[in-house]
Amino acid sequence: MVNLYSTQIESLSVHRVGNKSRNENLFLSNTPYQLDDELNALLKEYFFKPFREKEENYYQFIHDSNLEFHPLFQIISDIFENPSNTHEFSKKIGNLLYDQSQHPHIKSGELYITYLENCTLDNQKVSAVGIFKSELKHDFLQFSESSENLELLLQQGVSLNKLDKGCIIFNVEKEEGFKLLTVDSNKYDTKYWLEHFLGVAPFADSNFHTKKYIKFCQDFAKDVILPAEDKKEEVMFMNRAVNHFAKNDNFEESAFLNEVIENPELIPEFKHYKVEKAPKYQIEDLTEFPIANTAVSAARKKIKNVINLDTNVQIKMDFINPESAEKFVEKGWDEEKQMYYYLVYFNKEQKD
């Protein structure tokens, strides 16, 4: 988990990167920008806000042969070894981004390179490098007061309410390609930012494995349990699955199957589905891993625990007390009406 509340911007370099295919220029500033307290506070909110609002999906630099051939990885490594020279290294990052800005859809914009201290990652203080880019310009009004009238001046500039692209590389896990977070508000050129410039892939840590395995279970429930059983069993399977993750520190697949899949005939189906679908979720050989509680909590919020009926009735299952659904909800078939029904037992209605 990352906390940027106490993070300090130790240096800031600002450059402008044009679109190379349109013969737009690359402008590299000669010296770092000198921040005052007011601008420092505004830029911290501008740079860091998207990372507070976005789910933490970590990435790492990758290369087909060796990371020593990854240009951005090498530049970031140099910055961490010599942070006082961040500005000179930032020019190399500007050149690298400019070389990747050749598709007609890529917008020119301002590039901000920061060296950061006091980032809290997994309860440890670490340094980091921030790479941010503003692209979209917005209209705003300036006012000029004359002796008789107030003049309106229409201008364009960068809104501090929304960062277009950003990346924070933390000085940890260097041998694995560092650990980083990235955001991209403009989805039309994702490959340009993630693949061509950053050259990253998801970081395969406990958070990644937990999220991928839970997502795999969701699709298994939808594709296999729902057709074989019914909606109630689909919901209850995911209920048991998430509860298993929530109460254990480590995942072990055989224990998971024995506890979560109540119908033994579905265990071979589960294993077959995993073999067939594993590459999609990157869990081919994954049978044991530490469980990330943050990933479990995030998944619990997203998983639907409601049975929607075509008669405009909803039945909400309780993920905290799943035994209630097992004991007090029954499904049946009414021959006279030729309709399914759910029978719900209770002692009294609860007051709001």
CSV table of C-alpha atoms in Angstrom, one decimal:
chain,number,residue,atom,x,y,z
A,1,MET,CA,0.0,0.0,0.0
A,2,VAL,CA,1.3,3.5,-0.9
A,3,ASN,CA,0.9,6.7,1.1
A,4,LEU,CA,2.1,9.9,-0.6
A,5,TYR,CA,0.8,12.3,2.1
A,6,SER,CA,4.3,13.1,3.5
A,7,THR,CA,6.1,12.9,0.1
A,8,GLN,CA,8.4,15.8,-0.7
A,9,ILE,CA,9.3,17.1,-4.2
A,10,GLU,CA,13.1,17.5,-3.9
A,11,SER,CA,13.6,18.5,-7.6
A,12,LEU,CA,11.4,19.4,-10.5
A,13,SER,CA,12.4,19.6,-14.2
A,14,VAL,CA,9.9,20.8,-16.8
A,15,HIS,CA,10.2,20.2,-20.5
A,16,ARG,CA,7.9,20.3,-23.5
A,17,VAL,CA,7.6,17.3,-25.8
A,18,GLY,CA,6.1,17.7,-29.2
A,19,ASN,CA,4.8,15.2,-31.7
A,20,LYS,CA,7.8,14.1,-33.7
A,21,SER,CA,5.8,12.9,-36.8
A,22,ARG,CA,4.3,16.5,-37.1
A,23,ASN,CA,7.8,18.0,-36.8
A,24,GLU,CA,6.9,19.6,-33.4
A,25,ASN,CA,9.9,20.5,-31.3
A,26,LEU,CA,11.3,19.1,-28.1
A,27,PHE,CA,12.1,21.8,-25.6
A,28,LEU,CA,14.4,20.9,-22.8
A,29,SER,CA,14.9,23.4,-19.9
A,30,ASN,CA,18.5,24.3,-19.0
A,31,THR,CA,18.0,24.2,-15.3
A,32,PRO,CA,15.5,22.7,-12.7
A,33,TYR,CA,12.5,24.7,-11.8
A,34,GLN,CA,12.6,26.5,-8.5
A,35,LEU,CA,9.4,25.8,-6.6
A,36,ASP,CA,7.9,28.1,-4.0
A,37,ASP,CA,5.7,26.7,-1.2
A,38,GLU,CA,2.4,27.6,-2.9
A,39,LEU,CA,3.2,26.0,-6.2
A,40,ASN,CA,4.8,23.0,-4.4
A,41,ALA,CA,1.5,22.3,-2.6
A,42,LEU,CA,-0.6,22.7,-5.8
A,43,LEU,CA,1.7,20.4,-7.9
A,44,LYS,CA,1.7,17.7,-5.2
A,45,GLU,CA,-2.1,17.6,-5.3
A,46,TYR,CA,-2.0,17.7,-9.2
A,47,PHE,CA,0.6,14.9,-9.4
A,48,PHE,CA,-0.5,12.6,-6.6
A,49,LYS,CA,-4.3,12.8,-6.5
A,50,PRO,CA,-4.9,10.3,-9.4
A,51,PHE,CA,-2.8,7.7,-7.5
A,52,ARG,CA,-5.0,8.1,-4.4
A,53,GLU,CA,-8.2,7.6,-6.4
A,54,LYS,CA,-7.0,4.7,-8.5
A,55,GLU,CA,-6.8,1.1,-7.4
A,56,GLU,CA,-3.1,0.1,-6.7
A,57,ASN,CA,-2.0,-2.0,-9.7
A,58,TYR,CA,1.8,-2.2,-9.6
A,59,TYR,CA,4.0,-2.6,-12.7
A,60,GLN,CA,7.7,-3.3,-13.3
A,61,PHE,CA,10.1,-2.6,-16.2
A,62,ILE,CA,10.6,-5.6,-18.5
A,63,HIS,CA,12.8,-6.4,-21.4
A,64,ASP,CA,12.9,-9.5,-23.6
A,65,SER,CA,16.6,-10.2,-22.9
A,66,ASN,CA,18.0,-8.2,-20.0
A,67,LEU,CA,16.9,-5.0,-18.1
A,68,GLU,CA,20.3,-3.5,-18.8
A,69,PHE,CA,19.0,-2.9,-22.3
A,70,HIS,CA,15.9,-1.1,-21.1
A,71,PRO,CA,16.6,2.6,-21.7
A,72,LEU,CA,14.2,4.1,-19.1
A,73,PHE,CA,15.1,1.5,-16.5
A,74,GLN,CA,18.8,2.5,-16.9
A,75,ILE,CA,18.0,6.2,-16.6
A,76,ILE,CA,15.9,5.7,-13.4
A,77,SER,CA,18.7,3.6,-11.9
A,78,ASP,CA,21.1,6.4,-12.6
A,79,ILE,CA,18.8,8.9,-10.9
A,80,PHE,CA,18.6,6.8,-7.8
A,81,GLU,CA,22.4,6.4,-7.7
A,82,ASN,CA,22.9,10.2,-8.2
A,83,PRO,CA,19.7,12.2,-7.3
A,84,SER,CA,21.6,15.5,-7.4
A,85,ASN,CA,21.9,15.1,-11.1
A,86,THR,CA,18.2,14.4,-11.7
A,87,HIS,CA,17.8,17.3,-14.1
A,88,GLU,CA,20.4,16.1,-16.6
A,89,PHE,CA,18.9,12.6,-16.5
A,90,SER,CA,15.5,14.2,-17.0
A,91,LYS,CA,16.6,15.5,-20.4
A,92,LYS,CA,17.3,11.9,-21.4
A,93,ILE,CA,13.8,11.0,-20.4
A,94,GLY,CA,12.5,13.9,-22.5
A,95,ASN,CA,14.4,12.6,-25.6
A,96,LEU,CA,13.1,9.1,-25.0
A,97,LEU,CA,9.5,10.2,-24.8
A,98,TYR,CA,10.0,12.4,-27.9
A,99,ASP,CA,11.3,9.4,-29.9
A,100,GLN,CA,8.1,7.5,-28.9
A,101,SER,CA,5.8,10.4,-29.9
A,102,GLN,CA,5.5,9.6,-33.5
A,103,HIS,CA,1.8,8.4,-33.9
A,104,PRO,CA,-0.5,11.2,-35.3
A,105,HIS,CA,-2.9,10.8,-32.3
A,106,ILE,CA,-0.2,11.5,-29.7
A,107,LYS,CA,-0.6,15.0,-28.3
A,108,SER,CA,2.2,17.3,-27.4
A,109,GLY,CA,2.5,18.4,-23.8
A,110,GLU,CA,4.5,19.4,-20.8
A,111,LEU,CA,6.7,16.7,-19.2
A,112,TYR,CA,7.5,17.0,-15.5
A,113,ILE,CA,10.3,14.9,-13.9
A,114,THR,CA,10.5,14.9,-10.1
A,115,TYR,CA,12.8,13.3,-7.5
A,116,LEU,CA,10.7,12.4,-4.5
A,117,GLU,CA,11.5,11.6,-0.9
A,118,ASN,CA,9.5,10.2,2.0
A,119,CYS,CA,7.1,8.1,0.0
A,120,THR,CA,5.6,5.4,2.2
A,121,LEU,CA,5.3,2.0,0.4
A,122,ASP,CA,4.3,-1.0,2.4
A,123,ASN,CA,5.0,0.9,5.7
A,124,GLN,CA,8.6,1.8,4.6
A,125,LYS,CA,10.0,5.2,3.6
A,126,VAL,CA,11.4,5.1,0.1
A,127,SER,CA,12.6,7.5,-2.6
A,128,ALA,CA,10.9,7.7,-6.0
A,129,VAL,CA,11.0,9.3,-9.4
A,130,GLY,CA,7.8,10.8,-10.8
A,131,ILE,CA,7.2,11.2,-14.5
A,132,PHE,CA,4.1,13.3,-15.3
A,133,LYS,CA,2.7,14.7,-18.5
A,134,SER,CA,0.0,17.3,-19.2
A,135,GLU,CA,-1.6,17.2,-22.7
A,136,LEU,CA,-5.1,18.7,-22.9
A,137,LYS,CA,-5.4,22.5,-22.8
A,138,HIS,CA,-8.5,24.1,-21.3
A,139,ASP,CA,-10.0,27.6,-21.9
A,140,PHE,CA,-10.1,30.0,-19.0
A,141,LEU,CA,-10.8,33.7,-18.5
A,142,GLN,CA,-8.5,36.4,-17.3
A,143,PHE,CA,-9.8,39.8,-16.5
A,144,SER,CA,-8.2,43.2,-17.1
A,145,GLU,CA,-9.6,46.3,-15.4
A,146,SER,CA,-9.4,49.5,-17.3
A,147,SER,CA,-10.6,52.9,-16.1
A,148,GLU,CA,-14.1,52.3,-17.4
A,149,ASN,CA,-14.6,48.6,-18.1
A,150,LEU,CA,-13.6,45.1,-17.1
A,151,GLU,CA,-12.0,43.3,-20.1
A,152,LEU,CA,-12.4,39.6,-20.6
A,153,LEU,CA,-9.3,37.8,-22.0
A,154,LEU,CA,-9.8,34.2,-23.2
A,155,GLN,CA,-6.6,32.1,-22.7
A,156,GLN,CA,-5.7,28.5,-22.7
A,157,GLY,CA,-3.7,26.5,-20.1
A,158,VAL,CA,-3.4,23.3,-18.1
A,159,SER,CA,-6.1,22.4,-15.5
A,160,LEU,CA,-4.7,21.3,-12.2
A,161,ASN,CA,-7.8,19.2,-11.6
A,162,LYS,CA,-6.8,16.3,-13.9
A,163,LEU,CA,-3.4,14.8,-14.7
A,164,ASP,CA,-3.3,13.3,-18.2
A,165,LYS,CA,-0.5,10.8,-17.7
A,166,GLY,CA,1.7,9.9,-14.7
A,167,CYS,CA,4.1,7.3,-13.3
A,168,ILE,CA,5.8,7.0,-9.9
A,169,ILE,CA,8.8,4.6,-9.8
A,170,PHE,CA,9.7,3.5,-6.3
A,171,ASN,CA,13.3,2.7,-5.3
A,172,VAL,CA,12.5,-0.9,-4.4
A,173,GLU,CA,12.8,-4.3,-6.2
A,174,LYS,CA,15.4,-3.1,-8.6
A,175,GLU,CA,16.4,-6.6,-9.6
A,176,GLU,CA,12.8,-7.2,-10.6
A,177,GLY,CA,12.6,-4.0,-12.6
A,178,PHE,CA,11.5,-1.6,-9.8
A,179,LYS,CA,8.0,-1.3,-8.6
A,180,LEU,CA,5.9,1.5,-10.0
A,181,LEU,CA,2.4,2.9,-10.4
A,182,THR,CA,1.0,4.5,-13.5
A,183,VAL,CA,-2.1,6.4,-14.5
A,184,ASP,CA,-3.4,7.4,-18.0
A,185,SER,CA,-6.6,9.5,-18.3
A,186,ASN,CA,-6.5,9.3,-22.1
A,187,LYS,CA,-7.2,5.8,-23.2
A,188,TYR,CA,-6.7,6.3,-26.9
A,189,ASP,CA,-2.9,5.9,-26.8
A,190,THR,CA,-2.4,3.4,-23.9
A,191,LYS,CA,0.3,1.5,-25.9
A,192,TYR,CA,2.3,4.6,-26.4
A,193,TRP,CA,2.5,5.3,-22.7
A,194,LEU,CA,2.6,1.8,-21.1
A,195,GLU,CA,4.4,-0.2,-23.7
A,196,HIS,CA,6.4,2.1,-26.0
A,197,PHE,CA,7.6,4.6,-23.5
A,198,LEU,CA,7.5,3.0,-20.1
A,199,GLY,CA,8.0,-0.6,-21.3
A,200,VAL,CA,6.3,-2.2,-18.3
A,201,ALA,CA,4.2,-5.2,-17.3
A,202,PRO,CA,2.1,-6.0,-14.2
A,203,PHE,CA,4.3,-6.6,-11.1
A,204,ALA,CA,3.6,-10.2,-10.1
A,205,ASP,CA,3.4,-9.8,-6.3
A,206,SER,CA,0.8,-11.0,-3.8
A,207,ASN,CA,-1.6,-8.2,-4.6
A,208,PHE,CA,-1.5,-9.2,-8.3
A,209,HIS,CA,-1.8,-12.9,-7.7
A,210,THR,CA,-4.7,-12.4,-5.3
A,211,LYS,CA,-6.7,-10.2,-7.7
A,212,LYS,CA,-6.0,-12.4,-10.7
A,213,TYR,CA,-7.1,-15.6,-8.8
A,214,ILE,CA,-10.3,-14.0,-7.5
A,215,LYS,CA,-11.2,-12.7,-11.0
A,216,PHE,CA,-10.5,-16.2,-12.3
A,217,CYS,CA,-13.0,-17.6,-9.7
A,218,GLN,CA,-15.6,-15.0,-10.7
A,219,ASP,CA,-15.5,-16.2,-14.3
A,220,PHE,CA,-15.5,-19.8,-13.3
A,221,ALA,CA,-18.7,-19.1,-11.2
A,222,LYS,CA,-20.3,-17.4,-14.2
A,223,ASP,CA,-19.2,-19.8,-16.9
A,224,VAL,CA,-19.5,-23.1,-15.0
A,225,ILE,CA,-21.4,-23.0,-11.8
A,226,LEU,CA,-24.3,-20.8,-13.0
A,227,PRO,CA,-25.2,-23.1,-16.0
A,228,ALA,CA,-24.7,-26.2,-13.9
A,229,GLU,CA,-26.5,-25.0,-10.8
A,230,ASP,CA,-28.2,-21.7,-10.5
A,231,LYS,CA,-27.7,-18.0,-9.6
A,232,LYS,CA,-27.8,-18.7,-5.9
A,233,GLU,CA,-25.0,-21.2,-6.1
A,234,GLU,CA,-23.0,-18.8,-8.2
A,235,VAL,CA,-23.3,-16.1,-5.6
A,236,MET,CA,-22.6,-18.5,-2.7
A,237,PHE,CA,-19.5,-19.9,-4.4
A,238,MET,CA,-18.0,-16.5,-4.7
A,239,ASN,CA,-19.1,-15.8,-1.1
A,240,ARG,CA,-17.2,-18.8,0.2
A,241,ALA,CA,-14.2,-18.0,-2.1
A,242,VAL,CA,-13.8,-14.4,-0.9
A,243,ASN,CA,-14.3,-15.5,2.8
A,244,HIS,CA,-11.6,-18.1,2.3
A,245,PHE,CA,-9.2,-15.5,1.0
A,246,ALA,CA,-10.2,-13.1,3.8
A,247,LYS,CA,-9.5,-15.5,6.7
A,248,ASN,CA,-6.2,-16.9,5.4
A,249,ASP,CA,-2.8,-15.4,5.2
A,250,ASN,CA,-1.6,-17.8,2.5
A,251,PHE,CA,-3.4,-19.4,-0.4
A,252,GLU,CA,-3.1,-23.2,-0.9
A,253,GLU,CA,-5.2,-24.5,-3.8
A,254,SER,CA,-6.1,-27.9,-2.5
A,255,ALA,CA,-7.4,-26.4,0.8
A,256,PHE,CA,-9.3,-23.8,-1.2
A,257,LEU,CA,-11.0,-26.4,-3.4
A,258,ASN,CA,-12.0,-28.6,-0.4
A,259,GLU,CA,-13.5,-25.7,1.5
A,260,VAL,CA,-15.1,-23.6,-1.3
A,261,ILE,CA,-16.5,-26.2,-3.8
A,262,GLU,CA,-19.3,-28.0,-2.1
A,263,ASN,CA,-20.2,-30.2,-5.1
A,264,PRO,CA,-17.2,-32.6,-5.6
A,265,GLU,CA,-18.2,-33.1,-9.3
A,266,LEU,CA,-17.2,-29.5,-9.9
A,267,ILE,CA,-13.6,-29.9,-8.8
A,268,PRO,CA,-12.5,-31.6,-12.0
A,269,GLU,CA,-14.4,-28.8,-13.9
A,270,PHE,CA,-12.5,-26.2,-11.9
A,271,LYS,CA,-9.1,-27.8,-12.7
A,272,HIS,CA,-10.0,-28.1,-16.4
A,273,TYR,CA,-11.2,-24.5,-16.6
A,274,LYS,CA,-7.9,-23.4,-15.0
A,275,VAL,CA,-5.8,-25.2,-17.6
A,276,GLU,CA,-7.9,-23.7,-20.4
A,277,LYS,CA,-8.1,-20.2,-19.1
A,278,ALA,CA,-5.0,-19.8,-16.9
A,279,PRO,CA,-2.9,-17.8,-19.5
A,280,LYS,CA,-5.6,-15.1,-19.6
A,281,TYR,CA,-5.2,-14.6,-15.8
A,282,GLN,CA,-1.5,-15.4,-15.6
A,283,ILE,CA,-2.0,-18.2,-13.1
A,284,GLU,CA,-0.7,-21.2,-15.0
A,285,ASP,CA,1.5,-22.6,-12.3
A,286,LEU,CA,0.0,-20.7,-9.4
A,287,THR,CA,-1.1,-23.0,-6.5
A,288,GLU,CA,0.4,-21.2,-3.5
A,289,PHE,CA,1.0,-17.5,-2.7
A,290,PRO,CA,0.7,-15.0,0.1
A,291,ILE,CA,-2.8,-13.3,0.2
A,292,ALA,CA,-3.0,-9.5,0.0
A,293,ASN,CA,-5.8,-8.3,2.2
A,294,THR,CA,-6.2,-5.0,0.3
A,295,ALA,CA,-6.9,-7.0,-2.9
A,296,VAL,CA,-9.5,-9.1,-1.1
A,297,SER,CA,-11.2,-6.0,0.3
A,298,ALA,CA,-11.3,-4.4,-3.1
A,299,ALA,CA,-12.7,-7.6,-4.7
A,300,ARG,CA,-15.4,-7.9,-2.1
A,301,LYS,CA,-16.7,-4.5,-2.9
A,302,LYS,CA,-17.0,-5.3,-6.6
A,303,ILE,CA,-18.6,-8.8,-6.4
A,304,LYS,CA,-22.3,-8.8,-6.9
A,305,ASN,CA,-24.3,-10.6,-4.2
A,306,VAL,CA,-27.7,-9.9,-5.6
A,307,ILE,CA,-30.0,-12.3,-7.5
A,308,ASN,CA,-32.1,-10.3,-10.0
A,309,LEU,CA,-35.3,-11.9,-11.0
A,310,ASP,CA,-37.4,-11.2,-14.2
A,311,THR,CA,-40.3,-10.4,-12.0
A,312,ASN,CA,-38.6,-7.1,-10.8
A,313,VAL,CA,-37.7,-8.7,-7.5
A,314,GLN,CA,-34.2,-8.7,-6.0
A,315,ILE,CA,-32.8,-11.0,-3.4
A,316,LYS,CA,-29.6,-9.8,-1.7
A,317,MET,CA,-27.3,-12.4,-0.2
A,318,ASP,CA,-25.3,-11.6,2.9
A,319,PHE,CA,-21.5,-12.0,2.4
A,320,ILE,CA,-20.9,-11.6,6.1
A,321,ASN,CA,-23.2,-14.3,7.2
A,322,PRO,CA,-23.4,-16.8,4.3
A,323,GLU,CA,-24.9,-19.5,6.4
A,324,SER,CA,-28.2,-17.5,6.4
A,325,ALA,CA,-28.6,-18.0,2.7
A,326,GLU,CA,-27.8,-21.7,3.0
A,327,LYS,CA,-30.3,-22.3,5.8
A,328,PHE,CA,-33.1,-20.0,5.0
A,329,VAL,CA,-33.3,-19.7,1.2
A,330,GLU,CA,-34.7,-22.5,-1.0
A,331,LYS,CA,-35.3,-22.7,-4.7
A,332,GLY,CA,-38.1,-24.7,-6.2
A,333,TRP,CA,-40.5,-25.2,-9.2
A,334,ASP,CA,-44.2,-24.4,-9.1
A,335,GLU,CA,-46.0,-26.8,-11.5
A,336,GLU,CA,-49.3,-24.8,-11.5
A,337,LYS,CA,-47.6,-21.5,-12.4
A,338,GLN,CA,-44.8,-23.1,-14.4
A,339,MET,CA,-42.4,-20.8,-12.7
A,340,TYR,CA,-39.4,-21.1,-10.4
A,341,TYR,CA,-39.6,-19.6,-6.9
A,342,TYR,CA,-37.4,-18.8,-4.0
A,343,LEU,CA,-38.7,-19.6,-0.5
A,344,VAL,CA,-37.3,-17.4,2.2
A,345,TYR,CA,-37.7,-18.2,5.9
A,346,PHE,CA,-37.6,-15.6,8.7
A,347,ASN,CA,-38.9,-14.8,12.1
A,348,LYS,CA,-39.7,-11.1,11.8
A,349,GLU,CA,-38.9,-8.2,9.4
A,350,GLN,CA,-36.0,-6.0,10.4
A,351,LYS,CA,-36.6,-2.4,11.0
A,352,ASP,CA,-34.5,0.1,9.0
